[in-house]
mmCIF file of C-alpha atoms in Angstrom:
data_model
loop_
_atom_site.group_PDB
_atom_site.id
_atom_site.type_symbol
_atom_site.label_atom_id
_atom_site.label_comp_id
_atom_site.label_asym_id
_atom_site.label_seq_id
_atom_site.Cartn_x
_atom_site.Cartn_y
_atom_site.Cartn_z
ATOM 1 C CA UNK A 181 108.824 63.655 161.518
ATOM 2 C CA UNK A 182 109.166 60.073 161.915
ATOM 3 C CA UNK A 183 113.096 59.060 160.356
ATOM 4 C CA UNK A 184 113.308 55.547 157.956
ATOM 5 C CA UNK A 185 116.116 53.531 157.535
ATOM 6 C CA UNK A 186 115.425 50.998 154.652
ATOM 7 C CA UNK A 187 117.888 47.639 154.702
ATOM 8 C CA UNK A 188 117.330 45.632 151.538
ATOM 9 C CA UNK A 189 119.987 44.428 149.310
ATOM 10 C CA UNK A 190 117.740 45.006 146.321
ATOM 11 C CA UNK A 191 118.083 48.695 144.562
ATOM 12 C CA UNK A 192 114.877 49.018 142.963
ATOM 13 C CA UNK A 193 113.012 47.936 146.570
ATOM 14 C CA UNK A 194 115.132 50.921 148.322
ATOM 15 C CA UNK A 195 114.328 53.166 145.579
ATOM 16 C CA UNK A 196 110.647 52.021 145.727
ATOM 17 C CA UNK A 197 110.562 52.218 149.161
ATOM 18 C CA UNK A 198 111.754 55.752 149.386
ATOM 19 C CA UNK A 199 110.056 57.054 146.518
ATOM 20 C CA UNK A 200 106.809 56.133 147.973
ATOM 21 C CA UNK A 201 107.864 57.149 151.946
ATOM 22 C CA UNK A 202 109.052 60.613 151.203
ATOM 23 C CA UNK A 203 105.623 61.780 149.884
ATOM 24 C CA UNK A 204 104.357 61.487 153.277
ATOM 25 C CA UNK A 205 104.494 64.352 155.163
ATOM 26 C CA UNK A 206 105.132 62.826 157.882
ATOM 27 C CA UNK A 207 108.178 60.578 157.189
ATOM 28 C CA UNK A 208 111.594 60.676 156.098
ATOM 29 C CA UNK A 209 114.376 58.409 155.202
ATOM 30 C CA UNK A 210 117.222 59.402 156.310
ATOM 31 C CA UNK A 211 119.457 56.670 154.673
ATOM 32 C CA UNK A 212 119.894 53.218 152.849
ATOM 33 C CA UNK A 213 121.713 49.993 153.718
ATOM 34 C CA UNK A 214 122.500 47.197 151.144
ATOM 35 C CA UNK A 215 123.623 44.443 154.077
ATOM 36 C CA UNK A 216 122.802 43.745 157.523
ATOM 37 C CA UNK A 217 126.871 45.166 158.873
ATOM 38 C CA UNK A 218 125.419 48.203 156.841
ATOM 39 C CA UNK A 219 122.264 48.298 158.477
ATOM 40 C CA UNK A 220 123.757 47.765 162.191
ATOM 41 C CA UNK A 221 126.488 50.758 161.306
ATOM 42 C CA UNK A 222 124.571 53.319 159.512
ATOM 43 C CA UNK A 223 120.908 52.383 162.650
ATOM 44 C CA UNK A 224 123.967 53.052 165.047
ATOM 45 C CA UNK A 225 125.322 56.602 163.171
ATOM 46 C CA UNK A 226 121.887 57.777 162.688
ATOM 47 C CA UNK A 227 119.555 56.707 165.268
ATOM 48 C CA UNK A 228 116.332 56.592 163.493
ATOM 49 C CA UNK A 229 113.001 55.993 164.458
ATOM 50 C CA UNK A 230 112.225 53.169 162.219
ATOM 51 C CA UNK A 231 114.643 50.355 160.752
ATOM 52 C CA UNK A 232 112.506 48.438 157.949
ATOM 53 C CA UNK A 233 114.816 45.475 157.576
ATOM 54 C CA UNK A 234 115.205 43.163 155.045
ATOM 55 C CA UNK A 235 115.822 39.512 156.829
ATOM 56 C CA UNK A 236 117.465 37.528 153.344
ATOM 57 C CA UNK A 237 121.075 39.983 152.892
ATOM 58 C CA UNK A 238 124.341 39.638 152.467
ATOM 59 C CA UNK A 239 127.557 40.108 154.842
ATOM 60 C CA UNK A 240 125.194 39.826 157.749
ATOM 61 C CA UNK A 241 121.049 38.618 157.382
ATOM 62 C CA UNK A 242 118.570 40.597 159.154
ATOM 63 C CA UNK A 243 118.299 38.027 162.519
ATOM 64 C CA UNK A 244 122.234 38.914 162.740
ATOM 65 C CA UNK A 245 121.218 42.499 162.385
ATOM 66 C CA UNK A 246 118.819 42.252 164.812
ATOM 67 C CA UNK A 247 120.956 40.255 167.471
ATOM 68 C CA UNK A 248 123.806 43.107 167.051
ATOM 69 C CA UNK A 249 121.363 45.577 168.001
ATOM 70 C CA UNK A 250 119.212 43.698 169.942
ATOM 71 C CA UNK A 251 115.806 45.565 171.049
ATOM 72 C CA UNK A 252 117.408 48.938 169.215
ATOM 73 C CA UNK A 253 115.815 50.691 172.550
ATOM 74 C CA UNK A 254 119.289 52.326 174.010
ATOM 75 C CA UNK A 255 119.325 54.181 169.883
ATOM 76 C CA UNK A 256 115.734 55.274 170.241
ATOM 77 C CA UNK A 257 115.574 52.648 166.902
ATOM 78 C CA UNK A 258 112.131 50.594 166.778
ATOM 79 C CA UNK A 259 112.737 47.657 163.820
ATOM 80 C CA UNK A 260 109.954 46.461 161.341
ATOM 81 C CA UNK A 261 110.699 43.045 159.145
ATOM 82 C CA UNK A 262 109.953 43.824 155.490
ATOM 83 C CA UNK A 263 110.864 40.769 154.373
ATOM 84 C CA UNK A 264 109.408 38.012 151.036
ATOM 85 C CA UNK A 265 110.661 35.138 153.033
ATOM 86 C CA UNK A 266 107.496 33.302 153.815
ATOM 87 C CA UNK A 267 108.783 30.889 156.221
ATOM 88 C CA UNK A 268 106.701 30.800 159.585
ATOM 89 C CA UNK A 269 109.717 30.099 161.251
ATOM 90 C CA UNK A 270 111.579 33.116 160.610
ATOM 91 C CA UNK A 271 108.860 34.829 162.632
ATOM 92 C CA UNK A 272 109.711 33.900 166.502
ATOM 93 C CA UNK A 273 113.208 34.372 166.452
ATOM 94 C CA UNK A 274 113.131 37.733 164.847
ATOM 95 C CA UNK A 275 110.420 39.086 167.088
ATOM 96 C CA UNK A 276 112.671 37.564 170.171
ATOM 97 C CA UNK A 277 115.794 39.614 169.405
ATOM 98 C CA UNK A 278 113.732 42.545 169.370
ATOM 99 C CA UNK A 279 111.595 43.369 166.138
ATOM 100 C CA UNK A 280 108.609 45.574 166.930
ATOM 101 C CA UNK A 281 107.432 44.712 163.678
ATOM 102 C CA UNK A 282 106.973 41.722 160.929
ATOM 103 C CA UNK A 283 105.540 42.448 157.876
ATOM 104 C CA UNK A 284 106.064 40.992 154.089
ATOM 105 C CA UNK A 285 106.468 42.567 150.563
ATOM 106 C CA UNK A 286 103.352 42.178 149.554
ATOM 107 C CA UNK A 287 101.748 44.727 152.219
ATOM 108 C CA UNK A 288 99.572 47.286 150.650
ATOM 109 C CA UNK A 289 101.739 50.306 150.766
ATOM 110 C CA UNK A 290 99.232 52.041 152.903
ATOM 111 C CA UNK A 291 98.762 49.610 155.111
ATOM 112 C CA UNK A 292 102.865 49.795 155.641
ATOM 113 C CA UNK A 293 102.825 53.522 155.904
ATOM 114 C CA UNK A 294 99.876 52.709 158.784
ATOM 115 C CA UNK A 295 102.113 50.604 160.430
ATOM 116 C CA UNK A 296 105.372 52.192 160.884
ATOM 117 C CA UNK A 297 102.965 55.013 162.635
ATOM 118 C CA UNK A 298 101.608 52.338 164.497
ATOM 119 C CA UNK A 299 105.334 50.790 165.833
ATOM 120 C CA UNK A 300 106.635 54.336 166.180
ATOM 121 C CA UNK A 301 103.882 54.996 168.563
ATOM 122 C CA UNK A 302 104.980 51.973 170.178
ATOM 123 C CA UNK A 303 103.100 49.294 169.413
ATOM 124 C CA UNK A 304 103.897 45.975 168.128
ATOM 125 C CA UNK A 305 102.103 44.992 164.600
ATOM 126 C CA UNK A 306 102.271 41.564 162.870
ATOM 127 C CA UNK A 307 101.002 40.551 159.659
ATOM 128 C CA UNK A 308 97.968 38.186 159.779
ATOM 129 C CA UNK A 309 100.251 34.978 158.700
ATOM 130 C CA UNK A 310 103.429 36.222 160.966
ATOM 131 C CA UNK A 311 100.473 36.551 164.125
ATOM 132 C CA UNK A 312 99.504 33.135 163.540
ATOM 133 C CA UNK A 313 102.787 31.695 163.752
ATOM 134 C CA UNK A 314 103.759 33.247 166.802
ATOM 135 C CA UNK A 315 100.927 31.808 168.307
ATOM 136 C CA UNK A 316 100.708 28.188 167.118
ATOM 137 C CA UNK A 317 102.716 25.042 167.712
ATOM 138 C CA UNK A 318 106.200 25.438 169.455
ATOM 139 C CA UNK A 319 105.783 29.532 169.443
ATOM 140 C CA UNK A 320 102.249 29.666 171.716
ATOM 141 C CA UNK A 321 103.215 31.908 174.608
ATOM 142 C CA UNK A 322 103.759 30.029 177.638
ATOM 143 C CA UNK A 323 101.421 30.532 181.248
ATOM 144 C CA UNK A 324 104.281 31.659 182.834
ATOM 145 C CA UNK A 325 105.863 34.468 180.332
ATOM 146 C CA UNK A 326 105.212 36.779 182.775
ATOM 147 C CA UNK A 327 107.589 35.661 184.658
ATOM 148 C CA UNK A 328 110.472 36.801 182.238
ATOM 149 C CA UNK A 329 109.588 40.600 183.019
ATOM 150 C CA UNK A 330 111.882 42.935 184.533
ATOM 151 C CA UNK A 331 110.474 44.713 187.701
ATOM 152 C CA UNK A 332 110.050 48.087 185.891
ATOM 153 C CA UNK A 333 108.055 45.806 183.227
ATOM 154 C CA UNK A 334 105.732 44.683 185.321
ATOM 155 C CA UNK A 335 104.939 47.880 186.738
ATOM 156 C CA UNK A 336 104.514 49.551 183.312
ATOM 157 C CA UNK A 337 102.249 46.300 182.302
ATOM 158 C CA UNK A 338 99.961 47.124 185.616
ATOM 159 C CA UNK A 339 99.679 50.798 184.375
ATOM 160 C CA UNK A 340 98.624 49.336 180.979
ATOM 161 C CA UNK A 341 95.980 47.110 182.643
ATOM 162 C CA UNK A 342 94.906 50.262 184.341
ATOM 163 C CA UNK A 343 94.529 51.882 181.011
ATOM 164 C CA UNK A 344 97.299 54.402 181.457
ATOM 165 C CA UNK A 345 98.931 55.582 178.123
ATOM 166 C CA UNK A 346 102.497 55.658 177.239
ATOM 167 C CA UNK A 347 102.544 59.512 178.365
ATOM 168 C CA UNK A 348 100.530 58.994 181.641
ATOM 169 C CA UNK A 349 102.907 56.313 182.108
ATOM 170 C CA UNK A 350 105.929 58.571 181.113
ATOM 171 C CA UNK A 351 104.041 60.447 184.686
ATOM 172 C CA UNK A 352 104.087 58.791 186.847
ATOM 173 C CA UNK A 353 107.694 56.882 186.799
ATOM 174 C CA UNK A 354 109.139 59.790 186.185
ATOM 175 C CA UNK A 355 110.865 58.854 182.981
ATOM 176 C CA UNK A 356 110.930 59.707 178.619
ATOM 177 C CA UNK A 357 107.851 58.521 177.027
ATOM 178 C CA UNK A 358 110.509 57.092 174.342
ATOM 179 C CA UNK A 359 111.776 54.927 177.407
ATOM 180 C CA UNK A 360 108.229 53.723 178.316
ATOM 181 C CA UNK A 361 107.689 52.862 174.672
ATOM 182 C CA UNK A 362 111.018 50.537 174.800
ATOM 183 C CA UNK A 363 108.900 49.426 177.773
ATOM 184 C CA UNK A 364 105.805 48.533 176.329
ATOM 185 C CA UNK A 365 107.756 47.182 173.618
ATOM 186 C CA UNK A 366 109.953 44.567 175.601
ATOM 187 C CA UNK A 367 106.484 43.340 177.653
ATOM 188 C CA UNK A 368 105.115 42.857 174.078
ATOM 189 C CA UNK A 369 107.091 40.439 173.258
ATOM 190 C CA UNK A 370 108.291 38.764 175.877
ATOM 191 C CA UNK A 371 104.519 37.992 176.691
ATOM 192 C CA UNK A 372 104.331 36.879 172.881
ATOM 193 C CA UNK A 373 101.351 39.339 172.253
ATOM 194 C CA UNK A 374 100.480 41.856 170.022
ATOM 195 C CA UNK A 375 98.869 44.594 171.042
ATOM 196 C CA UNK A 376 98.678 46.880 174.633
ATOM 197 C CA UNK A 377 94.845 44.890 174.813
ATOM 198 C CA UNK A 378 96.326 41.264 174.961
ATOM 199 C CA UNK A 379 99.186 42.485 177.268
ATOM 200 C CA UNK A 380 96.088 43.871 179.623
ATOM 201 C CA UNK A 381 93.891 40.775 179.169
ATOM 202 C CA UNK A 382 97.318 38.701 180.164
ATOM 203 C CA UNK A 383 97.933 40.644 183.148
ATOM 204 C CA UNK A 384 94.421 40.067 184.097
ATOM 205 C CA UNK A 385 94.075 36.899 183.920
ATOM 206 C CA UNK A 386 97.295 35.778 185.817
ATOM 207 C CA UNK A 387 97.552 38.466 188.793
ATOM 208 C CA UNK A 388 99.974 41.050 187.157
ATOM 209 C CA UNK A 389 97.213 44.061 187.017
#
C-alpha cells in the first residue's frame, strides 16, 4: 500500500481527494492537513509515502512546508505539488527544496493516481507547463550541475547511466532501495531533469557515466 497525506486548506478538495484515492486498491490516506505547520507535524508523526501539498495555505504555505522538511528523504516522505497557482515561478523553488513532484488541479484524476505511483517508485514527474518552466529562462539547468552532487550521487547517477535499477542499485552499495530512491531523487533535481533517461543522457554527455 502506498500511504497519502493530502495538505489543502480547502475541505471539499480533501474530501475529494480522498474519496477518489481510497478506491484504489492500492492507496491509502492516512490523514489530512488544513496548513502547511499541519502538514510538516502530522508528514513528521506519520511518515507517509506521499505528501500531496497544497502550495497557497495558511499558518505556513507549501514552499515553507517544504523548506521545514526539506527533501522529506530521512521520513521515507516523497512530496507532490497539487497546487491551482499557475505561476511559472512557483515551480523552481519548490522543486529545489525537495518536491519530487509538481502537478496542478486540473490533472485528470487518473493521470494523478499514475503519478503518485510514478514518484513513489521514485521518479520525478512534472506537469507539461511546470517542465517547461524549469527549463526556460533563469531556471535552464546549468553545464556544470553536476558538480553540486554528493559523492554517493554520482556513483548512483553512473549506475543509472549503466542502466542499473533502483534495486540493482540497492546491490551493489549495499544499502535500502528506499535510500537509493532519496538518491535518485536528489540527482533529479539537482541536475534540473526529469526523468532517470535525462539524468543518463546528462551523465553522458559531460563524463559522469
Amino acid at each position: 500500500m502506498i500511504h497519502v497525506l493530502i495538505a489543502d486548506d480547502h475541505p471539499v478538495v480533501r474530501q475529494g481527494l480522498r474519496t477518489f484515492l481510497e478506491i484504489q486498491e492500492d492507496l491509502a490516506v492516512v490523514g489530512e492537513a488544513a496548513d502547511g505547520a499541519e502538514a510538516v507535524a502530522l508528514t513528521e508523526s506519520l511518515r507517509p509515502d506521499i505528501l500531496l501539498l497544497d502550495l497557497k495555505m495558511p499558518v505556513l504555505d507549501g514552499l515553507g512546508a517544504l523548506t521545514r522538511l526539506g527533501s522529506a528523504g530521512a521520513l521515507g516522505t516523497r512530496v507532490i505539488v497539487l497546487t491551482s497557482v499557475s505561476d511559472r515561478t512557483d515551480v523552481a523553488p519548490a522543486m529545489r527544496a525537495g518536491a519530487a513532484g509538481f502537478l496542478y488541479k486540473d490533472v485528470d484524476p487518473t493521470a494523478l493516481v499514475q503519478a503518485i505511483r510514478a514518484v513513489h517508485g521514485g521518479q520525478v514527474l512534472l506537469a507539461p507547463e511546470a517542465a517547461e518552466a524549469m527549463i526556460s529562462g533563469d531556471d535552464r539547468p546549468a553545464a556544470d550541475a553536476g558538480a553540486a552532487l554528493t559523492e554517493r550521487e554520482r556513483e548512483v547517477l553512473r549506475l543509472i547511466a549503466g542502466g542499473r535499477s533502483n534495486r540493482e542499485i540497492a546491490r551493489e552499495l549495499l544499502v535500502a532501495e528506499k535510500t537509493v530512491k532519496t538518491h535518485v531523487s536528489n540527482v533529479l533535481m539537482k541536475l534540473g531533469v526529469q526523468d532517470r533517461t535525462q539524468a543518463a543522457l546528462y551523465a553522458v554527455r559531460h563524463g559522469l557515466g
